[in-house]
mmCIF file of C-alpha atoms in Angstrom:
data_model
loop_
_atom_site.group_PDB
_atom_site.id
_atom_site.type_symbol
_atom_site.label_atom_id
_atom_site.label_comp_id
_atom_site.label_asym_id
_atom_site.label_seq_id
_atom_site.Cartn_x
_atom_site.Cartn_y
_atom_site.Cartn_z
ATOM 1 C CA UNK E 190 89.711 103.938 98.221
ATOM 2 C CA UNK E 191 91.747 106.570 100.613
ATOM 3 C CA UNK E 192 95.118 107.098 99.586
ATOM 4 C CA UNK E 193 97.546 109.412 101.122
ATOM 5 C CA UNK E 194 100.611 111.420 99.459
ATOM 6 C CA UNK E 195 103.371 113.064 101.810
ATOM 7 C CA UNK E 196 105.223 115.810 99.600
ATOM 8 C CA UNK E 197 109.275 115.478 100.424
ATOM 9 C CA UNK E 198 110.901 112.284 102.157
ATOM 10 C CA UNK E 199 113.499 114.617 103.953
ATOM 11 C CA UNK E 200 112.791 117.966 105.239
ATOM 12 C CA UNK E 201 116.075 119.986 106.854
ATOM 13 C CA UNK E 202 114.793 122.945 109.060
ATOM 14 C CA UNK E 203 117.259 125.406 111.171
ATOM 15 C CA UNK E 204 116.615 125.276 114.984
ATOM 16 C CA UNK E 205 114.370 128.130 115.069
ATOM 17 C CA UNK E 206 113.085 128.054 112.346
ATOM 18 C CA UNK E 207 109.597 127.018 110.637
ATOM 19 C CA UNK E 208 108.367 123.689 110.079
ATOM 20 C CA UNK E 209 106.189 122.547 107.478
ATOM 21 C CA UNK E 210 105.564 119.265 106.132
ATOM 22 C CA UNK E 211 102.958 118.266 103.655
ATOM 23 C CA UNK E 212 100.153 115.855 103.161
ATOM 24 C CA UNK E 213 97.452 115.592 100.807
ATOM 25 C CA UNK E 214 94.783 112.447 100.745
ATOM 26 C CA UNK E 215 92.513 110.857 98.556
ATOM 27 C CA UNK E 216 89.157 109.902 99.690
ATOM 28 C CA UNK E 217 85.802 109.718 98.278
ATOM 29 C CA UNK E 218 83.942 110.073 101.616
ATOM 30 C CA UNK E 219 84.583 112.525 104.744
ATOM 31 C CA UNK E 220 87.853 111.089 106.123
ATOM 32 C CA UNK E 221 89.808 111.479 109.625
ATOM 33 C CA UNK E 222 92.979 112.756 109.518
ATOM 34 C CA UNK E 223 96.424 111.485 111.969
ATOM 35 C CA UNK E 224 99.818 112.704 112.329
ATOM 36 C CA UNK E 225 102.104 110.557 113.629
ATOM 37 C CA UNK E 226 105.733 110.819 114.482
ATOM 38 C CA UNK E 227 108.427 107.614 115.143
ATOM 39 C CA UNK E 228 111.719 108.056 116.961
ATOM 40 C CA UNK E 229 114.207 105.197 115.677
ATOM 41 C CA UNK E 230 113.682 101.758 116.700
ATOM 42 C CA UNK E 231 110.103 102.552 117.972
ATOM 43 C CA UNK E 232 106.267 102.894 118.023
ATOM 44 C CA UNK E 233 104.369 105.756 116.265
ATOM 45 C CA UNK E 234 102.979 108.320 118.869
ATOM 46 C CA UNK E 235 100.174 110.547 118.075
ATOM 47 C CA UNK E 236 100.951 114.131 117.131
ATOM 48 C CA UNK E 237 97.740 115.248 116.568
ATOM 49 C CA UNK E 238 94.431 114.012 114.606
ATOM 50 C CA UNK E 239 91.458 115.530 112.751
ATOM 51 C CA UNK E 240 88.119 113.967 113.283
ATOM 52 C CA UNK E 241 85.157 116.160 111.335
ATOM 53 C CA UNK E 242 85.363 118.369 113.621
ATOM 54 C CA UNK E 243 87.472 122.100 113.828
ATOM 55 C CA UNK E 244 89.444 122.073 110.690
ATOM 56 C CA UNK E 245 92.894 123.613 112.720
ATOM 57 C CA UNK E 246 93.860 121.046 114.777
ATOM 58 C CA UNK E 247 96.525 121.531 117.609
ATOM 59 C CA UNK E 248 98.595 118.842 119.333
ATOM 60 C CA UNK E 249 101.504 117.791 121.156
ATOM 61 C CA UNK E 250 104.921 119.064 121.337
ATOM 62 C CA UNK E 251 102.856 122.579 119.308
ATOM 63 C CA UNK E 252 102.272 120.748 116.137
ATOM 64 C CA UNK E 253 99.104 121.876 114.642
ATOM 65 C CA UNK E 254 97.484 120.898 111.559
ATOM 66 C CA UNK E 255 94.944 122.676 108.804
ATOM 67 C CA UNK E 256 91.947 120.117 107.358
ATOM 68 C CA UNK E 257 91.415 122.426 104.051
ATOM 69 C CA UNK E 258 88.889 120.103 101.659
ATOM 70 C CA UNK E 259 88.982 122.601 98.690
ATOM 71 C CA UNK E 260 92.894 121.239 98.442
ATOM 72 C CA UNK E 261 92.914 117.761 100.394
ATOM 73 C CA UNK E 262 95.279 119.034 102.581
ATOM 74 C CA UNK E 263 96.466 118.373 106.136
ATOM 75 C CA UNK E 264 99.835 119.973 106.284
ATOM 76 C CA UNK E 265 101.730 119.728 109.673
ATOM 77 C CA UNK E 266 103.712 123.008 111.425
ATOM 78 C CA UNK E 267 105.353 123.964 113.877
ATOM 79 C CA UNK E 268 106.558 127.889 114.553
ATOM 80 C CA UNK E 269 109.524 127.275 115.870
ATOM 81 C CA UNK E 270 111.797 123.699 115.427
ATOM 82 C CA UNK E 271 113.218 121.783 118.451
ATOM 83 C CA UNK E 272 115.785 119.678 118.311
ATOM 84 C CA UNK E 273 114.485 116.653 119.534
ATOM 85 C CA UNK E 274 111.747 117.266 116.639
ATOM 86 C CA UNK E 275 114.183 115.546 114.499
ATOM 87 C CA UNK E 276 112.326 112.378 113.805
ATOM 88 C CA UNK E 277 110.332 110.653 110.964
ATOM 89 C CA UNK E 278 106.182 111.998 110.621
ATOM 90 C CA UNK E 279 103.534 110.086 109.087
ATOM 91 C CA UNK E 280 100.327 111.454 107.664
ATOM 92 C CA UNK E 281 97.677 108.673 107.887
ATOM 93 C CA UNK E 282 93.879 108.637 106.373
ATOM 94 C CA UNK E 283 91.443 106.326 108.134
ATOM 95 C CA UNK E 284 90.698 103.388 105.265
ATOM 96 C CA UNK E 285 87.479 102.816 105.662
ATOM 97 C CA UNK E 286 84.863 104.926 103.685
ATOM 98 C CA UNK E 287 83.483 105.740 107.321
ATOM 99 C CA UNK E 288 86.025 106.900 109.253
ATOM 100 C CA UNK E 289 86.901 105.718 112.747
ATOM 101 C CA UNK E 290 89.576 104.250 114.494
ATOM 102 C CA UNK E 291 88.645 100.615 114.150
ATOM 103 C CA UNK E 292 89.373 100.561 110.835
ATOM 104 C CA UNK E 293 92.746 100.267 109.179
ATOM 105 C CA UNK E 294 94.694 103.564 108.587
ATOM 106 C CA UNK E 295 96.424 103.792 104.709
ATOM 107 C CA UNK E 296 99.786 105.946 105.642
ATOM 108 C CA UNK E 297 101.876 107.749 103.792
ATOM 109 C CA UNK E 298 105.272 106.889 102.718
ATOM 110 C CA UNK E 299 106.846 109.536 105.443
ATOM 111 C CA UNK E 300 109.009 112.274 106.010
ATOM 112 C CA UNK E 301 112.484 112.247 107.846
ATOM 113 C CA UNK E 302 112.281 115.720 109.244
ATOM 114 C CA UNK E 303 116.578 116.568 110.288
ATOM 115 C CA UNK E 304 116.770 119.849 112.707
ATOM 116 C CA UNK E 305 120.228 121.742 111.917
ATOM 117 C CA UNK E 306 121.789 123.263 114.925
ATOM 118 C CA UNK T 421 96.475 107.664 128.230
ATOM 119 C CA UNK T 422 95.913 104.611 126.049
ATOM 120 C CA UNK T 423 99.117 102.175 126.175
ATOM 121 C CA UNK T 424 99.675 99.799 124.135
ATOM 122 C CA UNK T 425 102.441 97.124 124.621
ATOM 123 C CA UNK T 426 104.342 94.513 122.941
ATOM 124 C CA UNK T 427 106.671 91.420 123.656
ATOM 125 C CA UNK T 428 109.106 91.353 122.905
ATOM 126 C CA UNK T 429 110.953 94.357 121.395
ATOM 127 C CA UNK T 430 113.355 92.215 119.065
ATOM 128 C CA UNK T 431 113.583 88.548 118.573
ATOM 129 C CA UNK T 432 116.227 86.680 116.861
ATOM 130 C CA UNK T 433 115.969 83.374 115.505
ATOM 131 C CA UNK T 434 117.297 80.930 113.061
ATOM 132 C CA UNK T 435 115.572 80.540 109.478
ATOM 133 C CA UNK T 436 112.267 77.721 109.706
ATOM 134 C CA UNK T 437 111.737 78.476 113.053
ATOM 135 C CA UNK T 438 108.578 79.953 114.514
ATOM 136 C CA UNK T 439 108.475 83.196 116.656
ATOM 137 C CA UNK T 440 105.280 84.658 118.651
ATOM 138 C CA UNK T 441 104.951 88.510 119.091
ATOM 139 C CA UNK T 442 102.138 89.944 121.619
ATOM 140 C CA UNK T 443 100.042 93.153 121.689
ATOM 141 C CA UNK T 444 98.594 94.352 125.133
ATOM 142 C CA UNK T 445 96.138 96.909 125.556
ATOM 143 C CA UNK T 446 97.158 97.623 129.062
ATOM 144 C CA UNK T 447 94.580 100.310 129.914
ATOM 145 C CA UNK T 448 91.765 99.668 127.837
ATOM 146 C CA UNK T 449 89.720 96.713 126.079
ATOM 147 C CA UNK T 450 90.392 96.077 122.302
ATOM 148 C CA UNK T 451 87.902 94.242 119.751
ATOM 149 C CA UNK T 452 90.055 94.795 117.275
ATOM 150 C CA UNK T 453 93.536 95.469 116.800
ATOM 151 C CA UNK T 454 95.434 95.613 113.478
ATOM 152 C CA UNK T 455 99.360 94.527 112.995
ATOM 153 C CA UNK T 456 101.639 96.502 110.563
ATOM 154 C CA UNK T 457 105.438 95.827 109.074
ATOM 155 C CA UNK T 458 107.692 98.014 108.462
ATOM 156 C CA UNK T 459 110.896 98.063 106.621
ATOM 157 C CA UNK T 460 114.119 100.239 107.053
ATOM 158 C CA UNK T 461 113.152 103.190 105.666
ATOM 159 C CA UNK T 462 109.494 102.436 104.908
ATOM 160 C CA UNK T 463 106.307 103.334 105.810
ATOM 161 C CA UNK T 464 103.652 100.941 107.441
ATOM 162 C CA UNK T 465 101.914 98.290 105.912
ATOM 163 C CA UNK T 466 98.861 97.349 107.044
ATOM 164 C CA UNK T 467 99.200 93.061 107.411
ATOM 165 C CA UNK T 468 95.944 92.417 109.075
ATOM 166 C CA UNK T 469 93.146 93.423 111.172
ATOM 167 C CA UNK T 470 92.635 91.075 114.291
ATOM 168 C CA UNK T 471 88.940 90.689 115.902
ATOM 169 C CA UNK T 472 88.800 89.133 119.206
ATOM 170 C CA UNK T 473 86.700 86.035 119.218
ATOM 171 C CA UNK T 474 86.453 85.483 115.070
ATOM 172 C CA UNK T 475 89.084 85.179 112.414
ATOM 173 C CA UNK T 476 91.707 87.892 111.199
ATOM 174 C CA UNK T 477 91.105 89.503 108.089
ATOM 175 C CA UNK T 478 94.253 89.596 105.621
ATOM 176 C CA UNK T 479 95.323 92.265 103.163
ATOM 177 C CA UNK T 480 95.830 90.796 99.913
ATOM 178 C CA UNK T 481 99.134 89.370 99.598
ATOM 179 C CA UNK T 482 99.846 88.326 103.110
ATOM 180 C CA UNK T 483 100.167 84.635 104.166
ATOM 181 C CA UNK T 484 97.678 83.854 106.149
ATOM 182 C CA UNK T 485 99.189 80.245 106.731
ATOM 183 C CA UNK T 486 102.754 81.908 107.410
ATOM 184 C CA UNK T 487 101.331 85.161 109.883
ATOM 185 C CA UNK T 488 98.933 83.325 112.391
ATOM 186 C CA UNK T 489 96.887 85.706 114.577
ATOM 187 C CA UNK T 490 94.899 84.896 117.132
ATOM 188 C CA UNK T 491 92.898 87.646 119.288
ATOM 189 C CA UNK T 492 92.585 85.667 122.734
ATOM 190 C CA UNK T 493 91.091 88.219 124.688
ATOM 191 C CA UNK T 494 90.083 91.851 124.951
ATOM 192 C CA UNK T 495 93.533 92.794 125.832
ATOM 193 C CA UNK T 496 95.631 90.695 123.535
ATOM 194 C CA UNK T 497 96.422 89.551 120.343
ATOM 195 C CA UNK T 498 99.635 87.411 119.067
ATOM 196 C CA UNK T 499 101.409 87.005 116.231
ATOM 197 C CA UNK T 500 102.871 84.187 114.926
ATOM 198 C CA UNK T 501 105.626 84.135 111.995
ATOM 199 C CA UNK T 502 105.747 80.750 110.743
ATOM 200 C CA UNK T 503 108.716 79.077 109.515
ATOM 201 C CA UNK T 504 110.649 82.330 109.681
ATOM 202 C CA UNK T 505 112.968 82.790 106.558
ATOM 203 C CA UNK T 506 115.500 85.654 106.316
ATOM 204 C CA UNK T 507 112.940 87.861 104.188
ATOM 205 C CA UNK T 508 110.563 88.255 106.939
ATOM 206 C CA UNK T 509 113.145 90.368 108.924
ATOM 207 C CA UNK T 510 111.284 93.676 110.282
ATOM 208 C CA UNK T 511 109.832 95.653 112.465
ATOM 209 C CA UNK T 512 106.540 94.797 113.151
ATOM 210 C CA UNK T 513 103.863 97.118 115.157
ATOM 211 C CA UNK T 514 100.501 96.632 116.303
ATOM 212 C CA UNK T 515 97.495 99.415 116.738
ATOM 213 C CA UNK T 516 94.983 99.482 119.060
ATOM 214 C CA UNK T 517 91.712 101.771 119.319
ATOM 215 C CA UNK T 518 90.502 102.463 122.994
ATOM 216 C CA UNK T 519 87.324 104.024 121.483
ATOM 217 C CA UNK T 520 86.358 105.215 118.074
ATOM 218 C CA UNK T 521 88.289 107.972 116.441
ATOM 219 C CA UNK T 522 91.993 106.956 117.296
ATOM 220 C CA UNK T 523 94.146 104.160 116.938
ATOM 221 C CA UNK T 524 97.734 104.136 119.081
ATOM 222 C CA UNK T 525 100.620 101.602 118.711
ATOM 223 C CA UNK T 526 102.784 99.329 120.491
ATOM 224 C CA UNK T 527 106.527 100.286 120.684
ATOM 225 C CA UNK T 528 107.212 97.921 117.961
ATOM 226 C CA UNK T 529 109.096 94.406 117.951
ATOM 227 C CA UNK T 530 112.624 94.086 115.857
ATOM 228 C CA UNK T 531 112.651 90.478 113.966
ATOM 229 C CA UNK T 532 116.008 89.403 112.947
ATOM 230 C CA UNK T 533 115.862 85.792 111.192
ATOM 231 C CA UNK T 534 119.372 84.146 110.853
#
């Protein structure tokens, strides 16, 4: 079974400053990776996603993401923190022992990521 | 991009009545999509995976009798909360994948039952 741990349900960065936010998963077969990140009251949109292929990922809004196996990591950064970065971020492992989008994504319990001015 | 849609964004209605939620895949065709709730504060649970011309398959623990889904076509799937009671207030999302590594997600529907 895939499982998925997010280290820290609130993460308070300085405009400026770095962001880091941690994920580490549990899976007994190659896995694919997501980011996500939900603004209140709606959808998840895709940050960024690892898929067996280069282990540093970049994606939207400069997010980028390391795929390290030796420590089941996928830790999300960002250099520099926005404002309107402020938002909640899910890591997400595909469920299925095969990977792929078509079947079900186990997510993590979130992190609440607050941007001080 | 892939969109995904959903009608409508919040619903309120009174407890033991019955209240339909869609999920379009406006730019793309959709075997399966999957439906997820979501609680203040929460993460995303997975309710059920919906295949378009066969049955949904339910995680353990979720009604099948009280969350009907029915895939109609390649573009949309419903779902239907049964005799809503107060405790099935959410937010409920649905996933799509437009090809085979990614899944994205509606916008999300707000269910308030009275």
């Amino acid at each position: 079974a895939q499982s998925v741990t997010q280290l820290g349900s609130h993460v308070s960065v300085s405009e400026g400053a770095l962001v880091l936010l941690r994920c580490n998963y549990s899976s007994s077969v190659p896995p694919y990776l997501f980011w996500y990140v939900q603004y209140p009251n709606q959808g998840l949109q895709l940050l960024l996603k690892y898929t067996s292929a280069a282990t540093l990922v970049k994606g939207i809004n400069g997010f980028e993401a390391e795929f390290k196996k030796s420590e089941t990591s996928f830790h999300l950064t960002k250099p520099s923190a926005h404002m309107s970065d402020a938002a909640e971020y899910f890591c997400a492992v595909s469920g299925s022992g095969y990977g792929g989008a078509t079947n079900k994504l186990i997510f993590g319990t979130g992190t609440l990521l607050a941007v001080q001015p | 991009g892939a969109v995904v849609s959903q009608h409508p964004s919040w619903v309120i209605c009174k407890s033991g009545t019955s209240v339909k939620i869609e999920c379009r895949s406006l730019d793309f065709q959709a075997t399966t999509m999957f439906w997820y709730r979501q609680f203040p504060k929460q993460s995303l649970m997975l309710m059920a995976t919906s295949n378009e011309g066969s049955k949904a398959t339910y995680e353990q623990g979720v009604e099948k009798d009280k969350f009907l889904i029915n895939h109609a076509s390649l573009t949309l799937s419903t779902l239907t909360v049964t005799s809503a009671h107060p405790e099935d207030s959410s937010f409920y999302i649905c996933s799509a994948p437009p090809g085979t590594d990614t899944q994205y997600f509606g916008p999300g529907t707000r269910l308030t039952v009275l």
